[in-house]
Short mmCIF file of C-alpha atoms in Angstrom, two decimals:
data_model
loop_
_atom_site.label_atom_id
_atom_site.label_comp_id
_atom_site.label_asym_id
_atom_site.label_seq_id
_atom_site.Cartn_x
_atom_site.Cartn_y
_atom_site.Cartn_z
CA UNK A 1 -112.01 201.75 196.04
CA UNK A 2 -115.36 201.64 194.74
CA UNK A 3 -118.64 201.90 197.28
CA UNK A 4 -122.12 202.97 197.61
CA UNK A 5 -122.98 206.40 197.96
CA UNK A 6 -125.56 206.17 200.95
CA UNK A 7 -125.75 203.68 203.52
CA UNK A 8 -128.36 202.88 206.95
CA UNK A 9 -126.42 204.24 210.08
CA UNK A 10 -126.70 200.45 211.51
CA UNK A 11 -127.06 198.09 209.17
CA UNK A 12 -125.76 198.72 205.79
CA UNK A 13 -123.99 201.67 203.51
CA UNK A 14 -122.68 204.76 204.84
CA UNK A 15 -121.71 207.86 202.77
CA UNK A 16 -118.25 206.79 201.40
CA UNK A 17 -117.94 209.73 199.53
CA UNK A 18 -114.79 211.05 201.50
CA UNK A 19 -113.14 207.90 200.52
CA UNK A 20 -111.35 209.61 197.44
CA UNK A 21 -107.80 210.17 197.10
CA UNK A 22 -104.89 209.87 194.46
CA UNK A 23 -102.00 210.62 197.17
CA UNK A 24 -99.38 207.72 197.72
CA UNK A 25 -100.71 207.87 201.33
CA UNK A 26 -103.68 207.21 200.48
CA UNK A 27 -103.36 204.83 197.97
CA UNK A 28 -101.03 202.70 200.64
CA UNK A 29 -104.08 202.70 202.68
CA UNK A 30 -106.22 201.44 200.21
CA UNK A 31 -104.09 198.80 199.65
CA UNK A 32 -103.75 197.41 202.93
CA UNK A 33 -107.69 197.55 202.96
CA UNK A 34 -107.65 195.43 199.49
CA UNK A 35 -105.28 193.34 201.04
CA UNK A 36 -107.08 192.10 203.91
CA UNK A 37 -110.73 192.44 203.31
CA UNK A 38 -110.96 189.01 201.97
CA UNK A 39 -109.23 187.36 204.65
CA UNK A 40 -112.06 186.97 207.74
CA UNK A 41 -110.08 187.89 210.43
CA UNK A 42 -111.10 190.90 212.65
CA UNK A 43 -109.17 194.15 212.05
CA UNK A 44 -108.49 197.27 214.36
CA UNK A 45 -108.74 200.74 212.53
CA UNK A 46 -106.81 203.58 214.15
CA UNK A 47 -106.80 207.40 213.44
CA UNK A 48 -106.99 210.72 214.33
CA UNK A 49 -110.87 212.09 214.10
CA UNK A 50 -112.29 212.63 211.06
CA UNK A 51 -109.78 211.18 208.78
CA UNK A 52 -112.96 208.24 207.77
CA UNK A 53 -112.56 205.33 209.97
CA UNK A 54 -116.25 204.37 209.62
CA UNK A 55 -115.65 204.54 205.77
CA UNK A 56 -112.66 202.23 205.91
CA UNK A 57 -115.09 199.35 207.75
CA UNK A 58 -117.18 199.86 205.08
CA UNK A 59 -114.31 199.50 202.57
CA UNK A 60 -113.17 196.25 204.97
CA UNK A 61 -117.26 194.59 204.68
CA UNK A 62 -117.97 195.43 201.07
CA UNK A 63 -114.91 194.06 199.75
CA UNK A 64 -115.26 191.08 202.07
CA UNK A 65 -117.04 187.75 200.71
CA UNK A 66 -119.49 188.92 203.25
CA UNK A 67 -120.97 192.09 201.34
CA UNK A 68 -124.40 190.81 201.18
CA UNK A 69 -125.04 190.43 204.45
CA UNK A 70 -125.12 192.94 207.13
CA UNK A 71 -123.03 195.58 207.53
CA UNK A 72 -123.85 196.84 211.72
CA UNK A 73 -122.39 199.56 213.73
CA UNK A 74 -122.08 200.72 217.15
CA UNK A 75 -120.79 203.94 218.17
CA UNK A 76 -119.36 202.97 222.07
CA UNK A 77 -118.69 206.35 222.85
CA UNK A 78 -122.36 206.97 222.27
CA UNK A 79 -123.73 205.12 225.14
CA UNK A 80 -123.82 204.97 228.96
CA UNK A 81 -121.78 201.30 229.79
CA UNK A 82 -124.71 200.07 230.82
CA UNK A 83 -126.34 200.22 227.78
CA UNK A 84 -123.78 198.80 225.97
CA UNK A 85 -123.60 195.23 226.78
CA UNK A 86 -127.90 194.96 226.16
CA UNK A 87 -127.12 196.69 222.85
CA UNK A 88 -124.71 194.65 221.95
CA UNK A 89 -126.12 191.29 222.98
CA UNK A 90 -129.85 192.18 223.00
CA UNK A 91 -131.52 190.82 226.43
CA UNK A 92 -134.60 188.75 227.52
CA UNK A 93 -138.36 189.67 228.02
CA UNK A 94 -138.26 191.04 231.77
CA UNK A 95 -134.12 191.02 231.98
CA UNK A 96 -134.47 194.59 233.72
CA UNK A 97 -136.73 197.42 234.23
CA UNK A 98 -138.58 198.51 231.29
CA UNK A 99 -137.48 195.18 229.23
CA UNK A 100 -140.98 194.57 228.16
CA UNK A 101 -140.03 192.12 225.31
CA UNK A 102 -137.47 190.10 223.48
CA UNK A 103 -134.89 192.82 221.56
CA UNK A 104 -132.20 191.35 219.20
CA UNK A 105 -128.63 192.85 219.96
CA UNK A 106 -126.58 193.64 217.13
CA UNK A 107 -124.45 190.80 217.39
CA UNK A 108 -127.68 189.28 216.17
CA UNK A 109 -128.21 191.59 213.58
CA UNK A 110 -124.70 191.09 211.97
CA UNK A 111 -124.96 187.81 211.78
CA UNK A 112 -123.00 186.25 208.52
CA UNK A 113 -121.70 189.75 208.02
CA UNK A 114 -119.81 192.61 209.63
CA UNK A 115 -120.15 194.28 213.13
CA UNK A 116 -118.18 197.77 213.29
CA UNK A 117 -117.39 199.15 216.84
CA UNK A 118 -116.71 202.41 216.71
CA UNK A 119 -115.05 204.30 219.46
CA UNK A 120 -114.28 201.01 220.87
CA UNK A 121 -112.08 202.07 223.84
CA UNK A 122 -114.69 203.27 225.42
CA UNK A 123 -116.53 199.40 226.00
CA UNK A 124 -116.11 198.67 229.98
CA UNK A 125 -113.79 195.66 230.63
CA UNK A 126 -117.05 193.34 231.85
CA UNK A 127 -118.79 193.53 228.35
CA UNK A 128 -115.09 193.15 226.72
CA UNK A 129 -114.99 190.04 228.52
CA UNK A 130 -118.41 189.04 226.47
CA UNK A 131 -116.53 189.79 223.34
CA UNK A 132 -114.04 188.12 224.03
CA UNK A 133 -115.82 184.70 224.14
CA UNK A 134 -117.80 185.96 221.11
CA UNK A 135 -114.25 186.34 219.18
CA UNK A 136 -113.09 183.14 220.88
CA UNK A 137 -116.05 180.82 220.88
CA UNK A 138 -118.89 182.08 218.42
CA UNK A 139 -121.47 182.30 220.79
CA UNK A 140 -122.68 184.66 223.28
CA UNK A 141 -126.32 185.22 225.85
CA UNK A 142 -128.69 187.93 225.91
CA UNK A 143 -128.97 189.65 229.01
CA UNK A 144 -131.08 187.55 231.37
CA UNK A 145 -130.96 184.79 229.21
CA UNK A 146 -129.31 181.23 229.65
CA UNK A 147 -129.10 179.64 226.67
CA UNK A 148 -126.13 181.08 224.39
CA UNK A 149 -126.70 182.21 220.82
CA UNK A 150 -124.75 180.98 217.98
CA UNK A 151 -123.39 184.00 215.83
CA UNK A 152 -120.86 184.37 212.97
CA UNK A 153 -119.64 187.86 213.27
CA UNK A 154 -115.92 189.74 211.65
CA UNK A 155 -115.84 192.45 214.26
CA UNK A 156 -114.20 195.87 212.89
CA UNK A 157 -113.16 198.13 215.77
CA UNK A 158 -111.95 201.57 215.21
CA UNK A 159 -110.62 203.93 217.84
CA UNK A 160 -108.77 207.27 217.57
CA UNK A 161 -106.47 206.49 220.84
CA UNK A 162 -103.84 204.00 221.47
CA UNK A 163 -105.55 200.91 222.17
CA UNK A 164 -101.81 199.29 222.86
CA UNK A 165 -100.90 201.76 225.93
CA UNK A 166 -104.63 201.80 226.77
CA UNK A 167 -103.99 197.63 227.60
CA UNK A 168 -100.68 198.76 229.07
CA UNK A 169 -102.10 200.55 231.94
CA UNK A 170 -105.03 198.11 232.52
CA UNK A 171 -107.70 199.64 230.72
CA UNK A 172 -108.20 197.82 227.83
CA UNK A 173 -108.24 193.87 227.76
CA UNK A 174 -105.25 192.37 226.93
CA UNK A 175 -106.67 189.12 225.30
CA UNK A 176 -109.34 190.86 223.57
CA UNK A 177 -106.89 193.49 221.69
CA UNK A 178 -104.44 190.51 221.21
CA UNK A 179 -107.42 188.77 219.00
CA UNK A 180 -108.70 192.02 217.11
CA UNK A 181 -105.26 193.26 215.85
CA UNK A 182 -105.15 190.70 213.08
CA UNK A 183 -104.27 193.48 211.27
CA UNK A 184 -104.02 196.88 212.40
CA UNK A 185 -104.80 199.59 209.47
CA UNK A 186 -103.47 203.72 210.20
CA UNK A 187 -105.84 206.19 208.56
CA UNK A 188 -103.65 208.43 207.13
CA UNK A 189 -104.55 212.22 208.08
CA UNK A 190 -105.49 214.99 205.58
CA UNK A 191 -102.55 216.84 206.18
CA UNK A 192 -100.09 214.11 204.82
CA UNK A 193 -102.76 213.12 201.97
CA UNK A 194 -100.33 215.50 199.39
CA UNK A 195 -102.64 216.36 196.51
CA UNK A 196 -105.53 215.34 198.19
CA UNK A 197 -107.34 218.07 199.53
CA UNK A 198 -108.37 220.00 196.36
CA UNK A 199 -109.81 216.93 194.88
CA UNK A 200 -111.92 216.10 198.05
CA UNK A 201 -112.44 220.07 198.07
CA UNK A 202 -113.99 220.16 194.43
CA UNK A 203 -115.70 216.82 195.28
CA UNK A 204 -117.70 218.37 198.15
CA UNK A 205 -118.26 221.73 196.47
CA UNK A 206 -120.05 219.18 193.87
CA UNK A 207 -122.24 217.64 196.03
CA UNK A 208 -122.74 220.85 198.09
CA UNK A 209 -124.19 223.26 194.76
CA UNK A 210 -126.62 220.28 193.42
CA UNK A 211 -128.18 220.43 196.89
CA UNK A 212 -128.49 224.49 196.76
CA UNK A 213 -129.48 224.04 193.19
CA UNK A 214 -127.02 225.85 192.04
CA UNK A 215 -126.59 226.30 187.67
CA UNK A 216 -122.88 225.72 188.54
CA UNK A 217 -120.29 224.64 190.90
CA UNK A 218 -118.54 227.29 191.91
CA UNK A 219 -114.31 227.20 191.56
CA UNK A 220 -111.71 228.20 193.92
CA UNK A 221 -109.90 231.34 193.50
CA UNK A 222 -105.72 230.96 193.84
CA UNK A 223 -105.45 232.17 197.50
CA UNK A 224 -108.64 230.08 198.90
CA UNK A 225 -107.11 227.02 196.90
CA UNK A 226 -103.93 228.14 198.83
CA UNK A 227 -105.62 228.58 201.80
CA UNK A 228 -107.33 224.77 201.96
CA UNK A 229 -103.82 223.83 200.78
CA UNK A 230 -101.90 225.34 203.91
CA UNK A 231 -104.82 224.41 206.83
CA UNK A 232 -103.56 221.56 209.12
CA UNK A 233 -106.96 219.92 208.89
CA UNK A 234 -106.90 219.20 212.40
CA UNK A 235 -110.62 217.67 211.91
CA UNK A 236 -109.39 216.21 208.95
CA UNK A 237 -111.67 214.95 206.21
CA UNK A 238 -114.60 215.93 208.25
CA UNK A 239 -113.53 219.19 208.82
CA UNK A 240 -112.66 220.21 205.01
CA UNK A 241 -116.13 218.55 203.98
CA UNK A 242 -117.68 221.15 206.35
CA UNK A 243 -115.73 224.33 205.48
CA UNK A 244 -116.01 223.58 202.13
CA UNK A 245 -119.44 223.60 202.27
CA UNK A 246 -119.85 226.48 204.70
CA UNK A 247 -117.43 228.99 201.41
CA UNK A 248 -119.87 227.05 198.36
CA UNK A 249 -123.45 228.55 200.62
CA UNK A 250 -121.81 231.55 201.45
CA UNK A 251 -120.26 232.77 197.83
CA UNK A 252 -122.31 234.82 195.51
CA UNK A 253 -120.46 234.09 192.52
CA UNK A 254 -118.86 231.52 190.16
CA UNK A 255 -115.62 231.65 192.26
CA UNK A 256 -115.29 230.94 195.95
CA UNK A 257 -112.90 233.97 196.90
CA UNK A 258 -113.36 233.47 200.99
CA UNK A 259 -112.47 230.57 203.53
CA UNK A 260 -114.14 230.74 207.08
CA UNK A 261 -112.06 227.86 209.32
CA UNK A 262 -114.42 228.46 211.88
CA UNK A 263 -117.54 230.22 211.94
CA UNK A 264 -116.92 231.06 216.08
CA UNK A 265 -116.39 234.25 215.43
CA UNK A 266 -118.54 236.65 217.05
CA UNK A 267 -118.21 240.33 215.60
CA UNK A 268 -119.20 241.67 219.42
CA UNK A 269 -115.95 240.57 221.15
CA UNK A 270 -115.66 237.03 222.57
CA UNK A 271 -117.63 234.93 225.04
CA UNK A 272 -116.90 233.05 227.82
CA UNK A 273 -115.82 229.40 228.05
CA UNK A 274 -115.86 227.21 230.72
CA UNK A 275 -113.95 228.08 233.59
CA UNK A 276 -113.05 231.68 231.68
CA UNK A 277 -114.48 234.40 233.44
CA UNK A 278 -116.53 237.52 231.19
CA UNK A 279 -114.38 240.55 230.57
CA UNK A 280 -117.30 242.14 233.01
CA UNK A 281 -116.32 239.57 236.00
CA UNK A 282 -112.60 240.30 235.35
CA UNK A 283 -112.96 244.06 235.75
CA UNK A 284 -115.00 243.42 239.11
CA UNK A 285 -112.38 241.17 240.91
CA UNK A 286 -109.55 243.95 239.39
CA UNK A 287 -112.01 246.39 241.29
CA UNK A 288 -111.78 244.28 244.44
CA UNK A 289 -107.97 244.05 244.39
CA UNK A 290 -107.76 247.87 244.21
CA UNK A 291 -110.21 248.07 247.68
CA UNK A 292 -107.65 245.12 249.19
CA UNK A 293 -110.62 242.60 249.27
CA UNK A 294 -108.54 239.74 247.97
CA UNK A 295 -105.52 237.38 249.09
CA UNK A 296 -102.76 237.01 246.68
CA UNK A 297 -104.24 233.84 245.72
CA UNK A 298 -107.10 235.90 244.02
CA UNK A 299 -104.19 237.81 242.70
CA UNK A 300 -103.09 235.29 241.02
CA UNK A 301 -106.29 233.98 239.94
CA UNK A 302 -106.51 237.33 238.28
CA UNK A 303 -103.67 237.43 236.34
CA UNK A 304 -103.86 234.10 234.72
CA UNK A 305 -107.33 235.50 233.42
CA UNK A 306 -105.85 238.61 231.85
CA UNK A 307 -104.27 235.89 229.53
CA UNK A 308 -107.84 234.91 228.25
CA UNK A 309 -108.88 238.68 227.79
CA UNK A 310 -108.56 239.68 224.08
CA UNK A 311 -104.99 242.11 223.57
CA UNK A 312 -106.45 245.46 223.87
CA UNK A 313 -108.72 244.75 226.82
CA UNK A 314 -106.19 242.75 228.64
CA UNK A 315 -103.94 245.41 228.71
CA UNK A 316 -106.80 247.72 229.84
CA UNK A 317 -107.23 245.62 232.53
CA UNK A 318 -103.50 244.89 234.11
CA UNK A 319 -102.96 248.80 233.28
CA UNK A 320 -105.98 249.12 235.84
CA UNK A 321 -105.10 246.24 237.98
CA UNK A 322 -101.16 247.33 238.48
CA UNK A 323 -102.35 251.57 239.55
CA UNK A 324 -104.82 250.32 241.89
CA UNK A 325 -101.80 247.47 243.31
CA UNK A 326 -99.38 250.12 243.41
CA UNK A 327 -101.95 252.83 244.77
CA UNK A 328 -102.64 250.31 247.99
CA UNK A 329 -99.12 249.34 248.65
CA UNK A 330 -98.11 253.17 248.96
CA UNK A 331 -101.28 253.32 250.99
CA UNK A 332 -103.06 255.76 248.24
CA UNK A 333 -99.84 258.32 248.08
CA UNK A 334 -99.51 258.48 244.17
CA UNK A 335 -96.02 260.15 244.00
CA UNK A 336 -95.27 257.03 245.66
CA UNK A 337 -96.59 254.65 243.85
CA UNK A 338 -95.56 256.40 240.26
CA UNK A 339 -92.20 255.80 241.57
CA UNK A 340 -93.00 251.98 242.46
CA UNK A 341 -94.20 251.64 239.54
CA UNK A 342 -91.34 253.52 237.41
CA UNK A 343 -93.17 256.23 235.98
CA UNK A 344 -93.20 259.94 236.37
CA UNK A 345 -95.68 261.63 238.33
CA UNK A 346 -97.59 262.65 235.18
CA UNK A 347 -97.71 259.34 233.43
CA UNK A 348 -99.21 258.20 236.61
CA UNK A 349 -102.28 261.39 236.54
CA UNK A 350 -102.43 260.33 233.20
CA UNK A 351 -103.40 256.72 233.83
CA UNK A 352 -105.44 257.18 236.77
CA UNK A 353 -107.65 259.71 234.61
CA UNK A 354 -107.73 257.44 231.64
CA UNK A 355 -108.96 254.61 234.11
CA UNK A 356 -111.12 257.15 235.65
CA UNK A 357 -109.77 256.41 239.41
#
């Protein structure tokens, strides 16, 4: 499949250059693509993130007999659902607050060609309804208006979720998925692409030294070719395109020797996340158990957050936590709590000085 290399985000080419691919998965994909493109029927793209959904509609419009007219998208999951339906329909001079003129919606803008909804689990069920009478009846009104607007639209959604169940449980449409799955088209994901992801590799190491200005593009050395081979390319296409990139910036030579999967690696020890405490606020509630300030709740609480620690300091830390347990429940006698704890007396000094209790 054969594309432009740069598109507008709304209104015409995208970069296709991640559609490349020689693997029989691929290829398949392509074909069902080739198959239907002609046939103006709306289509439903599914897949896992990053595996080029957007570059499939693309595939879907140019290969269509509508090509030269628009090609529009609309990421859902980009806006609040109230902005949705006025995006997608355009509304009326003095529809709502701030609506200080006229504004075309991109059903509009499509018009004659091809209107890709991306994300498009995420439309609320009032503005599916809308679509619905678009698919159904070719017409549609801007918000606050009452006259209805003719438009000839092939609507391309894409989600990366299971539109099917979603309708199942209520929270997508029925009727409108019913008249969007004309045909349904699987991306295939980059870790059943066999072959593929050197090709896309040396593709985006390409691109990625002409825009350093590099004199050459570097090559991959056997165990970072092995490397990108082995990944599970979670992210998928996306994801390779980036570390890719990341190992042709970084490398100071002709061969890229090093592959960073992720560059969250801090050299200083890790940082919190949400809802995981710092190895600092650990240590204090460990420090609170030891003076009997805390329920066995906290306790708990406590020890689910060791897990989090990295090895070394988590072990640190229950070492701590356990001596000052066992030092409370013997009510501080520590020939006691050695034994409670089934150490000799020694040990136990040994830890309580190391721990500086």
């Amino acid at each position: 499949m054969a594309y432009t290399d740069s598109m507008d985000n709304n209104t015409g080419p995208v970069n296709m250059s991640g559609a490349l691919g020689q693997s029989e998965a691929f290829l398949s994909f392509q074909e069902q693509i080739s198959r239907v493109a002609p046939i103006d029927r709306p289509v439903l793209i599914l897949g896992e993130r990053g595996t080029g959904k957007e570059l499939a509609s693309a595939g879907l419009h140019f290969l269509s007999r509508r090509w030269q007219r628009p090609f529009v998208t609309l990421n859902c999951a980009a806006l609040t659902a109230s902005l949705i339906e006025s995006e997608l329909f355009g509304y009326e001079k003095g529809a709502f607050t701030g609506a200080g003129a006229r504004r075309i919606g991109r059903f509009e803008q499509a018009d004659g060609g091809t209107l890709f909804l991306d994300e498009i689990g995420n439309i609320p069920m009032e503005v599916q309804e809308k679509i619905l009478r678009v698919v159904e009846y070719g017409r549609f009104e801007r918000v606050g208006a009452v006259n209805p607007v003719q438009s000839d639209v092939r609507i391309v959604g894409a989600a990366n979720v299971d539109l099917a169940q979603m309708a199942r449980r209520g929270l997508f449409k029925q009727d409108l998925l019913d008249r969007l799955s004309f045909e349904v088209i699987y991306v295939p994901p980059l870790r059943v692409r066999k072959g593929d992801v050197m090709l896309l590799a040396n593709h985006f190491a390409g691109r990625m030294a002409f825009e350093l200005g590099f004199d050459q593009v570097p090559e991959f050395g056997k165990k970072a070719a092995r490397d990108l081979e082995s990944h599970l390319w979670p992210g998928n296409v996306r994801e390779l395109k980036n570390v890719v990139e990341r190992a042709v910036y970084k490398t100071n030579g002709p061969v890229v020797t090093r592959i960073d999967f992720s560059p969250f690696s801090s050299p200083y020890g890790p940082l919190p996340g949400p809802g995981i405490p710092s190895i600092e606020q650990t240590e204090n509630r460990t420090g609170a158990l030891s003076a009997g300030k805390t329920s066995i709740k906290d306790t708990e609480t406590v020890l689910s957050e060791l897990v989090e620690l990295p090895l070394k300091k988590a072990v640190l830390a229950l070492e701590r936590f356990r001596l000052s347990q066992a030092l409370t429940a013997a009510r501080f006698n520590q020939k006691q709590a050695a034994a409670d704890l089934g150490i000799s007396y020694d040990q136990f000094r040994g830890l309580k000085k190391k721990h500086g209790m």
